[in-house]
Amino acid sequence: MLMTSPLPADDALVAPLAGTSADAAPAQRYRAVRAYSAALVEGLSDADATVQSMDDASPAKWHLAHTAWFFEEFVLAGARPAYRSVDARYRYLFNSYYESVGPRHPRPRRGLLTRPSLADVLRYRAAVDAAMEKLLAGPLPGATLRLIELGLQHEMQHQELLLTDLLHLFAQNPLRPAYREAPDPPPAAPAPPLAWIGHAGGRCRIGADTGADAKDGAGASGFAFDSEGPRHEVLLRPFRLAARPVSNAEWSEFIADGGYRRPTLWLADGWKAVQAEGWTAPLYWEDEAGEAYREDAGAPRAMTLFGVQALDPAAPVAHLSYFEADAYARWAGKRLPTEFEWEIAARDLPVRGNFADSGALRPLAAPQPSGGVPGQMYGDVWEWTASPFVAYPGFRPAGGAVGEYNGKFMCNQFVLRGGSCATPTGHLRPSYRNFFYPQQRWQFAGLRLAEDAS
Amino acid sequence: MLMTSPLPADDALVAPLAGTSADAAPAQRYRAVRAYSAALVEGLSDADATVQSMDDASPAKWHLAHTAWFFEEFVLAGARPAYRSVDARYRYLFNSYYESVGPRHPRPRRGLLTRPSLADVLRYRAAVDAAMEKLLAGPLPGATLRLIELGLQHEMQHQELLLTDLLHLFAQNPLRPAYREAPDPPPAAPAPPLAWIGHAGGRCRIGADTGADAKDGAGASGFAFDSEGPRHEVLLRPFRLAARPVSNAEWSEFIADGGYRRPTLWLADGWKAVQAEGWTAPLYWEDEAGEAYREDAGAPRAMTLFGVQALDPAAPVAHLSYFEADAYARWAGKRLPTEFEWEIAARDLPVRGNFADSGALRPLAAPQPSGGVPGQMYGDVWEWTASPFVAYPGFRPAGGAVGEYNGKFMCNQFVLRGGSCATPTGHLRPSYRNFFYPQQRWQFAGLRLAEDAS
Amino acid sequence: MLMTSPLPADDALVAPLAGTSADAAPAQRYRAVRAYSAALVEGLSDADATVQSMDDASPAKWHLAHTAWFFEEFVLAGARPAYRSVDARYRYLFNSYYESVGPRHPRPRRGLLTRPSLADVLRYRAAVDAAMEKLLAGPLPGATLRLIELGLQHEMQHQELLLTDLLHLFAQNPLRPAYREAPDPPPAAPAPPLAWIGHAGGRCRIGADTGADAKDGAGASGFAFDSEGPRHEVLLRPFRLAARPVSNAEWSEFIADGGYRRPTLWLADGWKAVQAEGWTAPLYWEDEAGEAYREDAGAPRAMTLFGVQALDPAAPVAHLSYFEADAYARWAGKRLPTEFEWEIAARDLPVRGNFADSGALRPLAAPQPSGGVPGQMYGDVWEWTASPFVAYPGFRPAGGAVGEYNGKFMCNQFVLRGGSCATPTGHLRPSYRNFFYPQQRWQFAGLRLAEDAS
Amino acid sequence: MLMTSPLPADDALVAPLAGTSADAAPAQRYRAVRAYSAALVEGLSDADATVQSMDDASPAKWHLAHTAWFFEEFVLAGARPAYRSVDARYRYLFNSYYESVGPRHPRPRRGLLTRPSLADVLRYRAAVDAAMEKLLAGPLPGATLRLIELGLQHEMQHQELLLTDLLHLFAQNPLRPAYREAPDPPPAAPAPPLAWIGHAGGRCRIGADTGADAKDGAGASGFAFDSEGPRHEVLLRPFRLAARPVSNAEWSEFIADGGYRRPTLWLADGWKAVQAEGWTAPLYWEDEAGEAYREDAGAPRAMTLFGVQALDPAAPVAHLSYFEADAYARWAGKRLPTEFEWEIAARDLPVRGNFADSGALRPLAAPQPSGGVPGQMYGDVWEWTASPFVAYPGFRPAGGAVGEYNGKFMCNQFVLRGGSCATPTGHLRPSYRNFFYPQQRWQFAGLRLAEDAS
């Protein structure tokens, strides 16, 4: 047996972010978030961390380096005028898309960088951490603390991408490597019947308080990206929300009913994608023989972070495009919720769920929620909403290069809500707006149905 | 001189739709709309009407045939069970995108059909008209009348596309043919200074009444596409709207200030388009030598339906993508209006303006509007709004194949409002939602600025 | 019935080149060749003559104009310094690929020129003809006569392309228009059994005498393109050549034996083309239902210049790529002849066969040739040879822009020999080297087998 | 300093193939060739050996594995029926293009295989070597010995590709890593003036004796690939060959004279490549600032296996496409030699030169050769010839899957002769025919001029 073995699940990976709430001291929080990134690449080879499997994905090594660069560029360079970058060339190599900062290595070529090695990059991170520790040892103005928090939130986003990009890479390999040792399969149990939670609608407050005043009161209101605000009111009509996401078993029914063969179920652009890409099932689904999953293929299997596994019929379906989520809702005679509906329903729930540092690293089935509230709003799968990612009324991007963070992507993407099994604990909040293009499928993205309450 | 001469502007083309208001008797209205289509191709050669200059455009001949097919497929086939299509193969050739109807000739291959000829297609239209006249001679149920009205509205949309597609075709020809004889240039006068019209916002009614009740009362409420409803309320914050669209002169300032060279002015997808397509000015702009217009190129000229002409600095700028409109607004420190803001501001204005049958066939400058209302809301140029084209709350597409009319395009497109100099009179209304992809430029699309009223 | 009817075959199209042998007086020959071009477009609409169905093809109108331009550019401009082009812009529009002449309209955009019209182009040709008649009325130096002959040979090449491009265009139209009225089908008779003609090989003279001396003696040696010389010797091993081309019936056996499914029969680049293009039969073959022809589809039909017709099993197979011809030869346990073998076998045969002006306009079956010579070496189908199109030893292109005629294409193309049913009479000779890329299929190209004589 | 250091040149890499002549005992020869492959990847990281920089290139790891697979598939599987592959899945992963063997991992996806790791692949090679040692310990039939020799020749081809693919990979990295420590620069000296060596031509024997008889006498005649035969006679005209390849200094003159700007110097397909790819100099040339080299950029630098280095003006120019070589010859008023001319001139020279195991790993300048023979015919740079890669008369590929070795590539490629500074010693012979597509540039390919002897 020649192959490198996957790492067993261990304590290093489980719940390392326990101390990372916004209440933690900045230095403690910095260490915890940064350590989690390093934990994620344990067991990966230099090659695993280097290869880029598609333009949308980045190498694990690049995620590690880019998040270090972010602290160099936006925190250290500003707060420590004498600070010298570990390697001046990294400013070019590890800038992602900040036009204000200068030219950068083209995204589709990130996987051609076999040097610096993974070990070099870990040394780079250590050097940045040392400089940051010095900075964090002293008193810091609020603006710097806010940039550090932005850097940590940014790193948590890349932790999720690191996992989903790695899954995509391993899925391209006919050997189907496992990132971690497969856990015991969950006990077989059907998903609870689909219940519906009603909401009266009306005039509702939406979004985070990201105004000028809020900035000084960040401790109270917590962190939010600029695109989550300004807080504002919207008018909602009465609606009902499904008590759980759509399950793998339900998705199999959609397939069996010709869901991927009937153009009238799809948006025009979605049907083009179905035909051009030959979609017949969610990304990563396959049959017993490892071939693309088709209508008559029986129990679905799928590539996961544990290699190819049988899918739990009761668990939320994942790795869907917006087009698929939208088509399913049409087939079911329902619709996707708007992001406002989702937020109103989630606002008062605790931000708990199956996040990455639980160690499950895949969507899990859950029992019927009690108390008349929807279940699994956080974790498991990101939920596609019907809402294009656009500016809230009065939106103004932050000044300087960090203003390129969200605003320039407000076109052709749709909002997803709630986080997934690859999102680190402490990263989510009710107002959190994730966004992807409607054809993208490599995230842990699923859906929850909604309907008008007549 | 070997070239075919352009047709002089004549009475046939000017204001032929005077009798086409929704109040006209159906048969009279049918004749007027259909006759205008025929008038639009007068002076075109068989070849002019056959060639397709890009995938987004269709041959003039195809527009003529497809709009006839629409009446065959959706009106005659339903109302006259014994009706036989003029040519059974046309059902395949001239279906545009109706999946429910069956397979169809691929869109990018429309320009390969040198047969049937333009004359054949005009004969096809005459045969359809004869059948329609018989139908219109008798009493008709409301549902049929509504389908006929849909067919006429549909034909008016294609009249506009026929003009914009033809302009695109002629612009590809180094000989730059003129569709019509050039009019005298307008008197040179600067555009009026940019004035702003305020609006208090608040709870506002939006959209057309397209509900089940409305259908029986179509005579009263007038026609609307399904996507214009249901009528519903939205919350608006106080805003101000520019009293006129952005002018060519103002656009030249944007160019001179490096507008097409500064990535931070652009959405990320927009900047990709600028680089990939080499945009340096609106579509059709050129310099004295017929080369692509650039910053230092002096007074802009542009291909028009009258051949290449000097642009009137005071006239609204046209042939912009959403990306360009959005970048300009950011450069100007303003923003695009939402479609709701536009509709509220336009709702009580008369639907009058520089429409196609005025014969101008290009955006015109206009004096400062009086009375504290915005000018040129209708006609001249479609105005890009900040609103993605998505469903209004409670939206349900119409049943049957006509349900594919709008709903399946509710993805990745942006709403434009107000009509243009290529839109036929009688086609517009305050709730009218046009939509195009953000990179598309061949329509008469411009912009009007908005800002928050603090 | 709305469609334009195809033209009946008539005297205008049959054998109009009877007086065009190289012995004819230049003026008489000029008129005959030019008139044949005009005859070829009789019955075509303006649209038929304008549309370009693929990058490799050109509109009929373009062929007519480009061949006129050739006389303007290479004959009139040189011989008549005061000559003024009919339209200065045509120099840009109708230059094909002569870099020395200047920039030109991009080839893939030839079909966007709806103006000048077909009628305009015919007027352009008439104006050039008038100038040429004046020139031909006087005594002319040998160099000018040779350029005129080059222009006529050039025009004959475009006559063939006009026909094959038109067939390609009409084949894209689901209505499958006929260019000419279908003739009676040939009497059904099997092809004669495949006989073989041996040749001893040895030291053989190849090519035309295109040396400096030859130029003054053009009347004696006849015209040849520069690439047909210099005449030189090659060593050939003994070989045998099939007495006729491969027939449609034989090709059907290849298909039935999995010819298009077995990668080991194909060149690597050929197999890539089979897979990328989905080839399952020669271009234009289809089944009864008009779908792509497949192994079990029964008697093949094909698009022809007479619309879709049943194929004569005994006639030579046509519309093959080099890749297909090569794969067939491998399947048959034979090989393609080299161009030298072909030329040696054809050298002493009369240049007679089924050429375009016979009016057949499709490959025809022929009886077993007598006299121990191969049959159908000229006409019917071009025969792919195993020879890449490269320079003969000592080759030097002609001076000036006409030197771009052949030499710059000596890369990645293969030589075809013998002419086809679309080649005008008087254009062929034993040394004639046609060339196309190995993936191209829209010419009347077939194959003849060869084998080593052990 | 974070970067991994390049390996110093050492004894392991220099001349390890001294004992690999065809006279060596098979086991000794096997060990030497296989060991050299391993020596080539010393100092490479797992990532360096995994990434694929373009479709034409393969990862170093893949070269190592594929050459092991070759022995498993073609030697061990045949000679040892009980042999079990080290990993059955490798048969799929490491088959290159043998259709007869079965489906295989798509070439453009070779770089996605981060597993098996480089260490895994080296273990795979060790397991194959152990099995081969057992086989080689016993007496072997001639057919097996010939397959082993084929496997070793195959491995030597991949040794060269491993080096050129690695150079391409490192050239994509803005850090420009060095594969080996840079040697001292050579003493500056101009190239000797260009001398010419004449040859009388006539009837010449070409190629290797690859006939059926030859197979039993392989020990005497030495190894040759099937495409090098059959031996046959050709007729050559008198010619002259340059005494050395074209130098970097001479190439700079071509650039300075507008060589990359003048379309009439180029084949039509070559000029398309120049424009599409933006070629302004040979691959890897750059200016002082690391930008693409242009006419006025001064002394050229280039990426090499030692990182970016100043180019020796006297050394042969390398990394040219056929198109560039052909254009240069036209510019110089000369031509490329045919492969026959090259072979006749090289046939009686000792096969000595600057090969890979000299350790130079780049083309070197050489003094004027003495004795009226051309210099540097072997080693330094492959020399593009004017000859398309086609079958010699009577060519028959070997039976079975190894028959796919050369024959199926006989289309659209050109022959190169003589080996390069990346070719291992012992691999070349006068009849050796290498071949690449005319647009490919990443090999150490240059040119030598020829001309007709009048």
Tab-separated table of C-alpha atoms in Angstrom, chain A residues 131-322:
chain	number	residue	atom	x	y	z
A	131	ALA	CA	5.106	40.696	14.304
A	132	MET	CA	1.422	40.569	15.153
A	133	GLU	CA	2.131	39.335	18.662
A	134	LYS	CA	4.332	42.352	19.220
A	135	LEU	CA	1.579	44.598	17.954
A	136	LEU	CA	-1.092	42.924	20.036
A	137	ALA	CA	1.030	43.231	23.168
A	138	GLY	CA	0.478	46.960	23.266
A	139	PRO	CA	-2.655	49.078	23.461
A	140	LEU	CA	-4.222	49.544	20.033
A	141	PRO	CA	-6.588	52.138	18.610
A	142	GLY	CA	-10.091	50.980	17.706
A	143	ALA	CA	-9.435	51.279	13.974
A	144	THR	CA	-6.530	48.840	14.204
A	145	LEU	CA	-8.533	46.449	16.337
A	146	ARG	CA	-11.285	46.555	13.777
A	147	LEU	CA	-8.815	45.793	10.969
A	148	ILE	CA	-7.438	42.876	12.991
A	149	GLU	CA	-10.951	41.577	13.479
A	150	LEU	CA	-11.535	41.994	9.742
A	151	GLY	CA	-8.351	40.000	9.131
A	152	LEU	CA	-9.594	37.211	11.392
A	153	GLN	CA	-13.028	37.130	9.795
A	154	HIS	CA	-11.267	37.073	6.454
A	155	GLU	CA	-9.135	34.153	7.571
A	156	MET	CA	-12.210	32.243	8.711
A	157	GLN	CA	-13.709	32.685	5.249
A	158	HIS	CA	-10.549	31.224	3.774
A	159	GLN	CA	-10.644	28.335	6.220
A	160	GLU	CA	-13.946	27.332	4.683
A	161	LEU	CA	-12.628	27.807	1.168
A	162	LEU	CA	-9.531	25.789	1.997
A	163	LEU	CA	-11.758	22.838	2.896
A	164	THR	CA	-14.083	23.129	-0.097
A	165	ASP	CA	-11.186	23.693	-2.512
A	166	LEU	CA	-9.396	20.667	-1.135
A	167	LEU	CA	-12.499	18.538	-1.515
A	168	HIS	CA	-12.715	19.662	-5.118
A	169	LEU	CA	-9.076	18.803	-5.717
A	170	PHE	CA	-9.338	15.347	-4.191
A	171	ALA	CA	-12.537	14.717	-6.158
A	172	GLN	CA	-10.539	15.139	-9.391
A	173	ASN	CA	-8.246	12.299	-8.414
A	174	PRO	CA	-9.438	8.856	-9.536
A	175	LEU	CA	-7.881	7.484	-6.349
A	176	ARG	CA	-10.327	9.626	-4.360
A	177	PRO	CA	-8.074	10.405	-1.423
A	178	ALA	CA	-9.563	10.984	2.009
A	179	TYR	CA	-8.687	14.175	3.841
A	180	ARG	CA	-9.607	12.672	7.205
A	181	GLU	CA	-10.426	9.172	8.398
A	182	ALA	CA	-14.052	8.298	7.792
A	183	PRO	CA	-16.218	8.437	10.917
A	184	ASP	CA	-18.729	5.729	11.702
A	185	PRO	CA	-21.792	6.131	9.531
A	186	PRO	CA	-24.708	7.826	11.273
A	187	PRO	CA	-27.588	5.595	12.371
A	188	ALA	CA	-30.014	5.197	9.498
A	189	ALA	CA	-33.174	7.168	10.163
A	190	PRO	CA	-35.480	9.002	7.821
A	191	ALA	CA	-35.599	12.785	7.894
A	192	PRO	CA	-38.553	14.127	9.861
A	193	PRO	CA	-41.589	15.012	7.754
A	194	LEU	CA	-41.407	18.511	6.353
A	195	ALA	CA	-43.006	20.963	8.761
A	196	TRP	CA	-43.622	24.645	8.050
A	197	ILE	CA	-43.086	27.638	10.272
A	198	GLY	CA	-45.243	30.671	9.565
A	199	HIS	CA	-44.273	34.323	9.845
A	200	ALA	CA	-46.597	37.301	9.725
A	201	GLY	CA	-44.334	39.537	7.661
A	202	GLY	CA	-44.880	43.258	7.887
A	203	ARG	CA	-42.360	45.997	8.461
A	204	CYS	CA	-39.088	44.319	9.485
A	205	ARG	CA	-35.630	45.506	10.449
A	206	ILE	CA	-32.889	43.930	8.391
A	207	GLY	CA	-29.099	43.994	8.476
A	208	ALA	CA	-26.347	44.965	10.828
A	209	ASP	CA	-25.645	48.386	12.204
A	210	THR	CA	-22.608	49.270	10.136
A	211	GLY	CA	-22.946	53.024	10.320
A	212	ALA	CA	-20.300	55.454	11.435
A	213	ASP	CA	-21.517	55.397	15.022
A	214	ALA	CA	-21.387	51.638	15.128
A	215	LYS	CA	-17.698	51.594	14.486
A	216	ASP	CA	-16.836	52.866	17.898
A	217	GLY	CA	-19.310	50.550	19.466
A	218	ALA	CA	-18.035	47.434	17.766
A	219	GLY	CA	-17.716	45.673	21.084
A	220	ALA	CA	-21.405	45.971	21.649
A	221	SER	CA	-22.815	45.281	18.232
A	222	GLY	CA	-20.180	42.780	17.170
A	223	PHE	CA	-18.418	42.571	13.863
A	224	ALA	CA	-20.199	42.706	10.547
A	225	PHE	CA	-19.009	43.093	6.961
A	226	ASP	CA	-19.907	46.365	5.280
A	227	SER	CA	-22.346	44.623	2.968
A	228	GLU	CA	-24.485	43.537	5.935
A	229	GLY	CA	-25.599	47.095	6.463
A	230	PRO	CA	-26.899	49.643	6.783
A	231	ARG	CA	-29.636	48.351	8.979
A	232	HIS	CA	-32.930	49.234	7.331
A	233	GLU	CA	-36.549	48.308	7.137
A	234	VAL	CA	-38.279	46.189	4.512
A	235	LEU	CA	-41.897	45.203	3.960
A	236	LEU	CA	-42.523	41.471	3.986
A	237	ARG	CA	-45.697	39.614	3.156
A	238	PRO	CA	-46.759	36.684	5.329
A	239	PHE	CA	-44.737	33.584	4.506
A	240	ARG	CA	-43.909	30.103	5.684
A	241	LEU	CA	-40.478	28.575	5.916
A	242	ALA	CA	-39.659	24.854	5.906
A	243	ALA	CA	-38.489	23.581	9.267
A	244	ARG	CA	-35.414	21.946	7.742
A	245	PRO	CA	-33.372	21.956	4.528
A	246	VAL	CA	-34.228	19.663	1.624
A	247	SER	CA	-32.746	16.190	2.185
A	248	ASN	CA	-30.775	13.838	-0.038
A	249	ALA	CA	-33.771	11.524	-0.192
A	250	GLU	CA	-35.995	14.332	-1.407
A	251	TRP	CA	-33.415	15.277	-3.988
A	252	SER	CA	-33.407	11.690	-5.252
A	253	GLU	CA	-37.141	12.031	-5.872
A	254	PHE	CA	-36.513	15.143	-7.918
A	255	ILE	CA	-33.991	13.244	-10.015
A	256	ALA	CA	-36.290	10.249	-10.396
A	257	ASP	CA	-39.060	12.539	-11.586
A	258	GLY	CA	-36.882	13.777	-14.449
A	259	GLY	CA	-35.808	16.952	-12.701
A	260	TYR	CA	-32.655	17.246	-14.765
A	261	ARG	CA	-34.463	16.509	-18.045
A	262	ARG	CA	-37.377	18.940	-17.987
A	263	PRO	CA	-36.469	22.412	-19.274
A	264	THR	CA	-39.626	24.083	-18.024
A	265	LEU	CA	-38.479	23.545	-14.428
A	266	TRP	CA	-35.403	25.673	-14.990
A	267	LEU	CA	-34.383	29.252	-15.465
A	268	ALA	CA	-33.186	29.777	-19.045
A	269	ASP	CA	-29.578	30.250	-17.916
A	270	GLY	CA	-29.922	27.238	-15.658
A	271	TRP	CA	-31.086	24.992	-18.452
A	272	LYS	CA	-28.130	26.137	-20.542
A	273	ALA	CA	-25.847	25.088	-17.699
A	274	VAL	CA	-27.560	21.699	-17.378
A	275	GLN	CA	-26.990	21.033	-21.058
A	276	ALA	CA	-23.517	22.501	-21.347
A	277	GLU	CA	-22.202	20.779	-18.217
A	278	GLY	CA	-24.213	17.595	-18.486
A	279	TRP	CA	-25.548	17.899	-14.948
A	280	THR	CA	-27.576	14.897	-13.827
A	281	ALA	CA	-27.193	15.192	-10.058
A	282	PRO	CA	-25.521	17.434	-7.465
A	283	LEU	CA	-21.773	17.841	-7.747
A	284	TYR	CA	-19.841	14.830	-6.407
A	285	TRP	CA	-22.754	12.396	-6.623
A	286	GLU	CA	-21.839	9.129	-8.274
A	287	ASP	CA	-23.049	5.574	-8.629
A	288	GLU	CA	-21.539	2.355	-7.295
A	289	ALA	CA	-19.101	2.197	-10.197
A	290	GLY	CA	-17.836	5.716	-9.682
A	291	GLU	CA	-19.659	7.016	-12.756
A	292	ALA	CA	-21.815	10.135	-12.892
A	293	TYR	CA	-25.020	9.563	-10.965
A	294	ARG	CA	-28.121	9.107	-13.120
A	295	GLU	CA	-31.794	8.585	-12.576
A	296	ASP	CA	-31.714	4.815	-12.243
A	297	ALA	CA	-28.462	4.579	-10.322
A	298	GLY	CA	-29.890	3.504	-6.965
A	299	ALA	CA	-28.537	4.725	-3.651
A	300	PRO	CA	-26.291	7.720	-4.271
A	301	ARG	CA	-22.704	7.896	-3.149
A	302	ALA	CA	-20.600	11.029	-3.142
A	303	MET	CA	-17.067	12.241	-2.782
A	304	THR	CA	-16.580	13.754	0.675
A	305	LEU	CA	-13.688	14.842	2.831
A	306	PHE	CA	-13.581	11.190	3.904
A	307	GLY	CA	-13.352	9.836	0.363
A	308	VAL	CA	-16.348	8.377	-1.410
A	309	GLN	CA	-19.168	7.597	1.012
A	310	ALA	CA	-22.765	6.489	0.845
A	311	LEU	CA	-24.991	9.504	1.370
A	312	ASP	CA	-27.271	9.685	4.385
A	313	PRO	CA	-30.763	10.042	2.861
A	314	ALA	CA	-31.896	12.112	5.816
A	315	ALA	CA	-29.053	14.615	5.689
A	316	PRO	CA	-29.375	17.940	3.886
A	317	VAL	CA	-28.462	17.781	0.203
A	318	ALA	CA	-25.338	19.801	-0.629
A	319	HIS	CA	-23.201	20.956	-3.540
A	320	LEU	CA	-26.029	22.514	-5.470
A	321	SER	CA	-25.970	25.479	-7.797
A	322	TYR	CA	-28.574	28.202	-7.423
